[in-house]
PDB file of C-alpha atoms and ligand atoms in Angstrom:
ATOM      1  CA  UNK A 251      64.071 144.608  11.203  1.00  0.00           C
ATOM      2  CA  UNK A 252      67.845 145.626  11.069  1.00  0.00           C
ATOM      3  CA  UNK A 253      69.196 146.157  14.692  1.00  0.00           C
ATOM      4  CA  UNK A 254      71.662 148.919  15.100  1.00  0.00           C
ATOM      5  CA  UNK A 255      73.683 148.494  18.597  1.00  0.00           C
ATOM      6  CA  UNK A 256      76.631 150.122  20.876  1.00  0.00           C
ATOM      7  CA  UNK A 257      79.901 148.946  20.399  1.00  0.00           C
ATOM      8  CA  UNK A 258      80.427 145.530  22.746  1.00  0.00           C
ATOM      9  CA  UNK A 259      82.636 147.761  24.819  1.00  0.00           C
ATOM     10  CA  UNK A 260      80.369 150.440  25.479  1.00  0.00           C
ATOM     11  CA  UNK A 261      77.632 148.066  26.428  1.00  0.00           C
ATOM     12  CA  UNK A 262      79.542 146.087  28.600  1.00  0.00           C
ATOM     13  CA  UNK A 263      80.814 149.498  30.002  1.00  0.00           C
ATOM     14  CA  UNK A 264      77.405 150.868  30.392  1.00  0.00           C
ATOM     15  CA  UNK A 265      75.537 148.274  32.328  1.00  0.00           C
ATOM     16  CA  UNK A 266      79.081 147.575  34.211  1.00  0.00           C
ATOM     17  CA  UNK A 267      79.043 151.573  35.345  1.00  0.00           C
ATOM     18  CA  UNK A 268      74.904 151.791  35.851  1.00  0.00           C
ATOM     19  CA  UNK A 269      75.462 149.081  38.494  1.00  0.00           C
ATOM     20  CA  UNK A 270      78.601 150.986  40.226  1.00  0.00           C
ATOM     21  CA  UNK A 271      76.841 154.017  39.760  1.00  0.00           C
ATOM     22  CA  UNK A 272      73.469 152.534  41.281  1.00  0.00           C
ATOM     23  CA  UNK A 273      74.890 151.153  44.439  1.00  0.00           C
ATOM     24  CA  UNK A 274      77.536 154.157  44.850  1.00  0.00           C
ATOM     25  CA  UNK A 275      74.273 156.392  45.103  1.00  0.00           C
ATOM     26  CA  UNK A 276      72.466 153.976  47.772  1.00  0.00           C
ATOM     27  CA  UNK A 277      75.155 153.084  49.534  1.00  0.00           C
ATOM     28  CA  UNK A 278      76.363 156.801  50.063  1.00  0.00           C
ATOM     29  CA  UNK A 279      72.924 157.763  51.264  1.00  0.00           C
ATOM     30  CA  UNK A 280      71.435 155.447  53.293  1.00  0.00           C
ATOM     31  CA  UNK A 281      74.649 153.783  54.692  1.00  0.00           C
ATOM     32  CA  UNK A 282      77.493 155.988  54.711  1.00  0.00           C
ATOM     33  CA  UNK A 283      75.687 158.944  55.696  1.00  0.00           C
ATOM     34  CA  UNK A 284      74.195 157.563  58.399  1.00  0.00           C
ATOM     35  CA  UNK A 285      77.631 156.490  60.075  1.00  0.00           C
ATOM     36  CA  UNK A 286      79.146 159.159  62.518  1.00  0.00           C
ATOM     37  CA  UNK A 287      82.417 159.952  61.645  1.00  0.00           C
ATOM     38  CA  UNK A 288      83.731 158.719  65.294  1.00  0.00           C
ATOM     39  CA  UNK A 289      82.281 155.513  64.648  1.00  0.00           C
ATOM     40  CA  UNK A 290      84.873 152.933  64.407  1.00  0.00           C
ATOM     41  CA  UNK A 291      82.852 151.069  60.972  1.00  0.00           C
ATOM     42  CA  UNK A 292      83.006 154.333  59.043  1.00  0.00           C
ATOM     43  CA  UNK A 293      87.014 154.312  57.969  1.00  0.00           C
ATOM     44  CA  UNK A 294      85.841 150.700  56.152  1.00  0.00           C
ATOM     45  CA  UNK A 295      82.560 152.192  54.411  1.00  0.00           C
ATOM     46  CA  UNK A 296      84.724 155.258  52.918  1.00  0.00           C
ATOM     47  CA  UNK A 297      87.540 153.363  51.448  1.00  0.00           C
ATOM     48  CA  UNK A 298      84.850 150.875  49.571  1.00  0.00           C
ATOM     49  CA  UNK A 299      83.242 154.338  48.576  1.00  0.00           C
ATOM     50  CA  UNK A 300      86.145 155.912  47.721  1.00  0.00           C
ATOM     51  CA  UNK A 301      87.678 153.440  45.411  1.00  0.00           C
ATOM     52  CA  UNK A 302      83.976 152.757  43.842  1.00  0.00           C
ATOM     53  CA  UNK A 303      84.046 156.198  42.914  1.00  0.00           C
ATOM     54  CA  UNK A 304      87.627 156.806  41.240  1.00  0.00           C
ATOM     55  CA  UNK A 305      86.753 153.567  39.401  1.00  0.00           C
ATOM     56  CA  UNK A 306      83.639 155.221  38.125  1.00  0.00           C
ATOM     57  CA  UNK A 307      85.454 158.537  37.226  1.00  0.00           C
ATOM     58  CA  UNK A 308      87.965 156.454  35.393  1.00  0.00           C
ATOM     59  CA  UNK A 309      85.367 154.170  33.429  1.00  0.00           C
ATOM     60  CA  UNK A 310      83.166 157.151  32.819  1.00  0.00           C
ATOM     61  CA  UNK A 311      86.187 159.366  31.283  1.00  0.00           C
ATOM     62  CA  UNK A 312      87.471 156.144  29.148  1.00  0.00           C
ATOM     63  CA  UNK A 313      83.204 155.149  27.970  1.00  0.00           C
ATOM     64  CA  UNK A 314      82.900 159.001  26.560  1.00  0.00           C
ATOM     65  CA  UNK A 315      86.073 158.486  24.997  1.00  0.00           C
ATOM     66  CA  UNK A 316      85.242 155.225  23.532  1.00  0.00           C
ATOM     67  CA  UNK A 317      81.842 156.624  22.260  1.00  0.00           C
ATOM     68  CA  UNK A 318      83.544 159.003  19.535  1.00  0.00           C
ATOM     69  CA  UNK A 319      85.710 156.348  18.671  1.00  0.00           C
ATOM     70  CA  UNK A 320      83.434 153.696  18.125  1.00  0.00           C
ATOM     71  CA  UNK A 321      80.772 153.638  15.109  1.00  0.00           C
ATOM     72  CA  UNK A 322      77.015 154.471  16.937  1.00  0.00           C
ATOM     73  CA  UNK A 323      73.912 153.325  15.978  1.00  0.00           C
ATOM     74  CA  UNK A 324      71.555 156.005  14.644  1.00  0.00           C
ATOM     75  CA  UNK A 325      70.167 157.966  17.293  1.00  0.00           C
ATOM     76  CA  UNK A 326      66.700 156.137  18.835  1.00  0.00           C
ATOM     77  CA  UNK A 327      63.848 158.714  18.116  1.00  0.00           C
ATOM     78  CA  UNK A 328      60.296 158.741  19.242  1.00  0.00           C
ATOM     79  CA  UNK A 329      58.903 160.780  16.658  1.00  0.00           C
ATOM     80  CA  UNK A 330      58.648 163.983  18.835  1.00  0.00           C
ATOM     81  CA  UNK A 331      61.644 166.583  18.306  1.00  0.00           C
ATOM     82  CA  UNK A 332      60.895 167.874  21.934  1.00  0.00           C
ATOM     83  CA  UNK A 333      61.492 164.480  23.594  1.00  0.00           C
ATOM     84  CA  UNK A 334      64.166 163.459  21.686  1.00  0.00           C
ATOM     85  CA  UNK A 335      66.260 166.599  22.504  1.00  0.00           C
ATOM     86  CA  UNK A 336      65.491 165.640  26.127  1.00  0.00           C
ATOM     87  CA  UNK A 337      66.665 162.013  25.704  1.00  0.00           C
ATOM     88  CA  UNK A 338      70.212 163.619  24.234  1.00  0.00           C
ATOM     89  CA  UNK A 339      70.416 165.991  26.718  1.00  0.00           C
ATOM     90  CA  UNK A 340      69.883 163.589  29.905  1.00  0.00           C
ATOM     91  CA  UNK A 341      72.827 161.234  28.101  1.00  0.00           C
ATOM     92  CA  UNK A 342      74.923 164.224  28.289  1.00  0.00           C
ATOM     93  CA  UNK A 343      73.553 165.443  31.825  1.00  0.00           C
ATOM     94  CA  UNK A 344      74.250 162.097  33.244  1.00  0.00           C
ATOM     95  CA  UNK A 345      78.126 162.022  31.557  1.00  0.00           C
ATOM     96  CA  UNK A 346      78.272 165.202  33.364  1.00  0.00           C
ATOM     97  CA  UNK A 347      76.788 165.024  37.060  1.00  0.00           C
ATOM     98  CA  UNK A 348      79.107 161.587  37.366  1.00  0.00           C
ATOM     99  CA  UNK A 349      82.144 163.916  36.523  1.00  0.00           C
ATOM    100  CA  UNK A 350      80.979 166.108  38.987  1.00  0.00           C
ATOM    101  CA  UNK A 351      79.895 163.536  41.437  1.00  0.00           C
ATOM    102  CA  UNK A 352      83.238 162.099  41.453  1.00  0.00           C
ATOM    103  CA  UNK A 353      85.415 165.553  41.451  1.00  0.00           C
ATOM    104  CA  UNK A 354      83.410 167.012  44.570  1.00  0.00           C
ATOM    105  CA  UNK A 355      83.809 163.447  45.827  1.00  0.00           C
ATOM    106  CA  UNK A 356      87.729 164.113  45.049  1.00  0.00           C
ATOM    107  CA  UNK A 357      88.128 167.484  46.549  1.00  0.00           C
ATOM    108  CA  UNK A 358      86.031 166.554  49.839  1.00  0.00           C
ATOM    109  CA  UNK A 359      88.522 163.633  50.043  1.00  0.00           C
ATOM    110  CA  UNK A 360      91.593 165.718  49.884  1.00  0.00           C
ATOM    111  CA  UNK A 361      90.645 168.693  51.977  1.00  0.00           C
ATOM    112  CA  UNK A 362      89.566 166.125  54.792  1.00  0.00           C
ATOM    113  CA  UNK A 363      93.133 164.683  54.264  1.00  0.00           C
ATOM    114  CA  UNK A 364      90.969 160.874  53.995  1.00  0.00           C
ATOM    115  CA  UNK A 365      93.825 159.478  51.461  1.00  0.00           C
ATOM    116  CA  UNK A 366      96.474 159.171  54.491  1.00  0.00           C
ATOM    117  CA  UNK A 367      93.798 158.184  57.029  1.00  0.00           C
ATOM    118  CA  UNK A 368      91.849 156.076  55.115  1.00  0.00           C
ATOM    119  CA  UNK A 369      94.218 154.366  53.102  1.00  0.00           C
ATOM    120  CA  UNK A 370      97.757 155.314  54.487  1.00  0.00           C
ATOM    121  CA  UNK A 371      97.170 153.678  58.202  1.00  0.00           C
ATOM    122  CA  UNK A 372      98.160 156.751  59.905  1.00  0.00           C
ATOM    123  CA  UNK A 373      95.477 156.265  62.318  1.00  0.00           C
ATOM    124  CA  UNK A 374      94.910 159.572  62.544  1.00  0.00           C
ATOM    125  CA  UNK A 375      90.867 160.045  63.353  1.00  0.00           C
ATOM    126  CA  UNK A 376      88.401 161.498  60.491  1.00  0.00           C
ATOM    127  CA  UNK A 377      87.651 164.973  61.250  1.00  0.00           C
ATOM    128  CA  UNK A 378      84.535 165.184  63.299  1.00  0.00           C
ATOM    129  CA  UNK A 379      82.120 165.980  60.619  1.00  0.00           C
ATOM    130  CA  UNK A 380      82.491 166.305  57.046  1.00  0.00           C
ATOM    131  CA  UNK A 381      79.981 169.456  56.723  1.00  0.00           C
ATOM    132  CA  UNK A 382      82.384 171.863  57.303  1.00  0.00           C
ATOM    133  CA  UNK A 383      84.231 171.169  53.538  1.00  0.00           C
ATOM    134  CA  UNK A 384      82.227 173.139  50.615  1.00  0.00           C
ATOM    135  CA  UNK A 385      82.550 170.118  48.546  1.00  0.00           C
ATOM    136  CA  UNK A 386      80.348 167.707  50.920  1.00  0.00           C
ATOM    137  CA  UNK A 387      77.910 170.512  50.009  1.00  0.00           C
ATOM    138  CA  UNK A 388      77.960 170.345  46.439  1.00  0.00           C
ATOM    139  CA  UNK A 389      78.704 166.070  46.966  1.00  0.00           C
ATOM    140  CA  UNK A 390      74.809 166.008  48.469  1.00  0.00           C
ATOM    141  CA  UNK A 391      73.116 167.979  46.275  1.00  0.00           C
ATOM    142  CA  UNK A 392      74.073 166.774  43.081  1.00  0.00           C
ATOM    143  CA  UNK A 393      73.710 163.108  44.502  1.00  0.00           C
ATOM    144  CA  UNK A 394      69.675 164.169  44.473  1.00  0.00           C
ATOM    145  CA  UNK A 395      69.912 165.769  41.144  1.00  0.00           C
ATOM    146  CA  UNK A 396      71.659 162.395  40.039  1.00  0.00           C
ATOM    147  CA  UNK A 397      69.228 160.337  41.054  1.00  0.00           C
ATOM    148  CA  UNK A 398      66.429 162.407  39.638  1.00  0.00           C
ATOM    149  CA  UNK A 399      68.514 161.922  36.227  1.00  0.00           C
ATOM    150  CA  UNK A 400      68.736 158.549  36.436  1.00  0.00           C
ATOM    151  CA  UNK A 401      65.047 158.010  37.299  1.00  0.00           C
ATOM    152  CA  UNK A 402      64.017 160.244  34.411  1.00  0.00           C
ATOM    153  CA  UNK A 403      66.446 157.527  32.541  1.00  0.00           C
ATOM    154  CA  UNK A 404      65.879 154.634  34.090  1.00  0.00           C
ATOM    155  CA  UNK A 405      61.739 155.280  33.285  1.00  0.00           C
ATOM    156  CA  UNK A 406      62.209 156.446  29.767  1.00  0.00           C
ATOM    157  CA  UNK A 407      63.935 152.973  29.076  1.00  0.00           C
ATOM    158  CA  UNK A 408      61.154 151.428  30.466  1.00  0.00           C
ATOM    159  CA  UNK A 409      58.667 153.428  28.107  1.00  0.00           C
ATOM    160  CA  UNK A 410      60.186 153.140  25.064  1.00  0.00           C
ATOM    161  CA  UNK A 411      60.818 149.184  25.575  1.00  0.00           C
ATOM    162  CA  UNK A 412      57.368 147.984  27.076  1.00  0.00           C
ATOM    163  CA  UNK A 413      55.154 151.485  26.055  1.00  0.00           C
ATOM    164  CA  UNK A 414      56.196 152.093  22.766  1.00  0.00           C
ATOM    165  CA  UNK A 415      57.650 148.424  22.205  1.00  0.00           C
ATOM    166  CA  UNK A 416      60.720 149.784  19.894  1.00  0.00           C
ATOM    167  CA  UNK A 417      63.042 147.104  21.249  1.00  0.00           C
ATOM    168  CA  UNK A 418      65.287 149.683  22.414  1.00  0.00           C
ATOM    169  CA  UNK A 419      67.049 147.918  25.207  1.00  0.00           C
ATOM    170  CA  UNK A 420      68.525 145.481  22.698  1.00  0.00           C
ATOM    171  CA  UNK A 421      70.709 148.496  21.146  1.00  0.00           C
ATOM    172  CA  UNK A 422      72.399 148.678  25.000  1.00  0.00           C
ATOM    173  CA  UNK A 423      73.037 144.983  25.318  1.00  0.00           C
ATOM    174  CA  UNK A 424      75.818 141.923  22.924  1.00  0.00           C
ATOM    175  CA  UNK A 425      74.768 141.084  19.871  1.00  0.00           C
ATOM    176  CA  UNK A 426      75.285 141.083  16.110  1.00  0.00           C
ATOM    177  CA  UNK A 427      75.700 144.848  14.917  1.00  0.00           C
TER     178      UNK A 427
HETATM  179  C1  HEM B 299      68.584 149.771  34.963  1.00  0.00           C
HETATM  180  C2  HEM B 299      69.009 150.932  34.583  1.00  0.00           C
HETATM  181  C3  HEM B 299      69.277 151.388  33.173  1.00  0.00           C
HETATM  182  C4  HEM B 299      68.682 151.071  31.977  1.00  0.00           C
HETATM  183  C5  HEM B 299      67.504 150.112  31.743  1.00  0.00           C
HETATM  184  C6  HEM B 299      69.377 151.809  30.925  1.00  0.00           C
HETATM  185  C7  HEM B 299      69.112 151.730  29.559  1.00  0.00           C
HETATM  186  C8  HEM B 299      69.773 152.420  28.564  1.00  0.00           C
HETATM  187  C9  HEM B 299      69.540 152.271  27.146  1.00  0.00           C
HETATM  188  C10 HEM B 299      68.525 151.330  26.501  1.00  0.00           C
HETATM  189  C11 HEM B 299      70.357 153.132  26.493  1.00  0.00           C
HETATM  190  C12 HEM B 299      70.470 153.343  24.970  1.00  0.00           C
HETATM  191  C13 HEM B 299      69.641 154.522  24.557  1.00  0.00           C
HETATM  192  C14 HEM B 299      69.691 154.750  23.063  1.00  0.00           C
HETATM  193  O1  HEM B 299      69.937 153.810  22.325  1.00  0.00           O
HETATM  194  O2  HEM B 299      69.465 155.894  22.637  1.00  0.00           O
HETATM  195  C15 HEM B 299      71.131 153.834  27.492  1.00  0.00           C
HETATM  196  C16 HEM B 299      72.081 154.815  27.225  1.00  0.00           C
HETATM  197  C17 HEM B 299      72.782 155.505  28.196  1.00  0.00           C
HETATM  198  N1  HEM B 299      72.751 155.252  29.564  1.00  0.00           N
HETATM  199 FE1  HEM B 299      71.574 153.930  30.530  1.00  0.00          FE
HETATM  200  N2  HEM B 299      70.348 152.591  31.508  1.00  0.00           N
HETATM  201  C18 HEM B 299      70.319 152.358  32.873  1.00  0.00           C
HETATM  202  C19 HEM B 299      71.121 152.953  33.827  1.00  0.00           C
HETATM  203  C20 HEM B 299      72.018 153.970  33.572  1.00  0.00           C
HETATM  204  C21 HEM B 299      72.754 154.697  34.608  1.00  0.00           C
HETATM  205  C22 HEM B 299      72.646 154.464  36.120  1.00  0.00           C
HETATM  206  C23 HEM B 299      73.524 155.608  33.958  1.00  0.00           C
HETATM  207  C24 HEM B 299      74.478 156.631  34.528  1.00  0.00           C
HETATM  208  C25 HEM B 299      74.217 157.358  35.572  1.00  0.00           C
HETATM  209  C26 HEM B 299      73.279 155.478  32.522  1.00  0.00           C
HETATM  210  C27 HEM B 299      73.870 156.243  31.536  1.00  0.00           C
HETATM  211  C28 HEM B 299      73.608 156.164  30.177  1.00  0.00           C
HETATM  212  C29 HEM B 299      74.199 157.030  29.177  1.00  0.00           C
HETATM  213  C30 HEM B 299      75.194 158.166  29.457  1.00  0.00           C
HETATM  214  C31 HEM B 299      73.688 156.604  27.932  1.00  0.00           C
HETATM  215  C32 HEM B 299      74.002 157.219  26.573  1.00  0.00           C
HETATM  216  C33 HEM B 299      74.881 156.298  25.819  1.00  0.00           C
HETATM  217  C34 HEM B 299      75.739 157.027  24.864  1.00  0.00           C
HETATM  218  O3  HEM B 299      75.258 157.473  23.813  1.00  0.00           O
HETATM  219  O4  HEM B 299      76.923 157.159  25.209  1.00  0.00           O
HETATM  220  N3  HEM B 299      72.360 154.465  32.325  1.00  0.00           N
HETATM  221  N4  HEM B 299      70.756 153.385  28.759  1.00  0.00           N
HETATM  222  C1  HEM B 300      80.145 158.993  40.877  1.00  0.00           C
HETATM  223  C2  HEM B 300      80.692 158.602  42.001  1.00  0.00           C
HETATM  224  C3  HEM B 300      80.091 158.852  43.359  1.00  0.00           C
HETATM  225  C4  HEM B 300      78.792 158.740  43.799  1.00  0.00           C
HETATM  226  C5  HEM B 300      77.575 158.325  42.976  1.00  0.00           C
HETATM  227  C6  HEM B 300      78.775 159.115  45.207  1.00  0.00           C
HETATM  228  C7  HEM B 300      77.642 159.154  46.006  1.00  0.00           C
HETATM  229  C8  HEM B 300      77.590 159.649  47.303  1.00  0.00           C
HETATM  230  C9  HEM B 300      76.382 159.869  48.075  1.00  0.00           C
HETATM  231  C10 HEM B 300      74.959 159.582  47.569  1.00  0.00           C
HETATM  232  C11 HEM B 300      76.744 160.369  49.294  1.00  0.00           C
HETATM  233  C12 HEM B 300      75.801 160.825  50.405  1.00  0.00           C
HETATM  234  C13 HEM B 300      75.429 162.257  50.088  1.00  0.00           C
HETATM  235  C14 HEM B 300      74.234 162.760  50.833  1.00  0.00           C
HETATM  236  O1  HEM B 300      73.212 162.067  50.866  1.00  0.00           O
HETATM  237  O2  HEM B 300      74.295 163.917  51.326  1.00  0.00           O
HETATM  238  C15 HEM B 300      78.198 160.466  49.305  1.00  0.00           C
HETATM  239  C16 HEM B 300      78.976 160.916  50.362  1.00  0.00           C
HETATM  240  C17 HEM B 300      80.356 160.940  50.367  1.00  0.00           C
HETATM  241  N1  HEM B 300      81.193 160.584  49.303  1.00  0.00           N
HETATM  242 FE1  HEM B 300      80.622 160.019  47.467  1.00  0.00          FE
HETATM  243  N2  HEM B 300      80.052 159.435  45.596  1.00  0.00           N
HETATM  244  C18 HEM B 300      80.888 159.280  44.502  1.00  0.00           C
HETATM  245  C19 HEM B 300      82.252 159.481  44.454  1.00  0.00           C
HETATM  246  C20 HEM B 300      83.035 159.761  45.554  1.00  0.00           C
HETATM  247  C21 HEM B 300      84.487 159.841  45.546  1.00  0.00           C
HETATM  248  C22 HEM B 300      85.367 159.639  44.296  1.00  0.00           C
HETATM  249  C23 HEM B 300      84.884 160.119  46.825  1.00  0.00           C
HETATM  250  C24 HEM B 300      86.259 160.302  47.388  1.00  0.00           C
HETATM  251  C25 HEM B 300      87.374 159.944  46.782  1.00  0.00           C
HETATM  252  C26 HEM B 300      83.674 160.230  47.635  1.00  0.00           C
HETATM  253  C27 HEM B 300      83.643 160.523  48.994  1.00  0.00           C
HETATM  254  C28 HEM B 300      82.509 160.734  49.738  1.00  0.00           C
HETATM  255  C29 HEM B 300      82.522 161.192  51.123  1.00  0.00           C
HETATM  256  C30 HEM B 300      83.772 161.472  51.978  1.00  0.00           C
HETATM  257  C31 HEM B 300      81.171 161.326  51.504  1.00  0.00           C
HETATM  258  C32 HEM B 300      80.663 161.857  52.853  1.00  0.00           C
HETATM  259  C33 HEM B 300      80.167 160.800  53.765  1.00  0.00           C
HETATM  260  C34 HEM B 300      79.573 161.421  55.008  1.00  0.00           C
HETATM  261  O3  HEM B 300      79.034 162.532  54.968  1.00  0.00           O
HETATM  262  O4  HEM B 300      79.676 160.789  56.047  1.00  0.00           O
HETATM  263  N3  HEM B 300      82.569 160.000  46.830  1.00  0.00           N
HETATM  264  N4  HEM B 300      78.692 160.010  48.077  1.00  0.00           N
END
């Protein structure tokens, strides 16, 4: 059997960004979260958070890019036009909840002023709670829709590789194309 696969770069890229993405999600939840903003730890768990996620913006922008640029393998079908319309459209939906992730992520950071405090030594204290900015709003709920996307993913991987034994991980990893 031939095997079609992603471009080197986009693989690399791919499993590189899935673990960013992956522990960006945890630790935002069940770490950061957790610390009060007067606690003196916090300041040290936002900046690794913070530059996580611009790195993950950045990677995510240049991976879409590469992906029209690069030669793809035939789309993977599973012989059922319904499900494969849902496997295209989570690809997209996941392109598009990072973006989001990341720009609410953005916009929180600027209207709490955290570049200066957390990165400029001002020593100014974070503001007491970040639930006052809309975008901490919008930062929390599409971190549960993420995760839900990624799930739906993460198991539909898992399905086609060890259910429906298509080899299908093998198109997402090195290899001769
Ligand atoms: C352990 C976890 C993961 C596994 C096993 C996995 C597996 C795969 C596989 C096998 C493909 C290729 C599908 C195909 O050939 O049609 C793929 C594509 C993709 N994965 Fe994952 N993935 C994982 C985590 C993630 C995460 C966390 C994200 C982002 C939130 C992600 C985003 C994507 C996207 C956007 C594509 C579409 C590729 C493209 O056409 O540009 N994956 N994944
Ligand atoms: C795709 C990238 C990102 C992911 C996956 C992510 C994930 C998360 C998660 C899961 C939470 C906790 C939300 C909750 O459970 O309500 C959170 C909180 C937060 N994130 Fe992100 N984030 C990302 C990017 C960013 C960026 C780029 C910034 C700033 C530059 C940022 C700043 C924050 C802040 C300030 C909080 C609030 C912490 C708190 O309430 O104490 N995030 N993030």
């Amino acid at each position: 059997m031939k095997t079609y696969r992603y471009h080197p770069l986009l693989v690399g890229l791919h499993w590189l960004l899935a673990f960013l993405i992956l522990f960006s999600l945890a630790m935002g939840a069940f770490s950061l979260k957790e610390i009060a903003n007067s606690s003196p730890d916090k300041v040290f768990y936002l900046r690794g958070h913070m530059i996580a996620g611009v790195l993950i913006l950045v990677l995510t922008l240049l991976r879409f890019a590469v992906r029209f640029a690069a030669a793809r393998p035939p789309s993977a079908t599973t012989g059922k036009r319904f499900l494969d319309m849902i496997a295209v459209s989570t690809h997209y939906g996941l392109y598009l909840l990072v973006v989001l992730m990341a720009g609410t992520g953005v916009a929180l950071a600027l209207q709490a002023g955290l570049p200066d405090i957390v990165f400029g030594g001002s020593g100014a204290p974070l503001p007491e709670s970040f639930s006052i900015f809309g975008p901490r709003l919008a930062h929390g709920v599409l971190a549960k829709l993420l995760m839900a996307l990624a799930a739906l993913h993460i198991l539909a991987a898992l399905y086609h590789q060890f259910g429906k034994r298509d080899r299908l991980l093998s198109r997402m990893w090195f290899g001769r194309r």
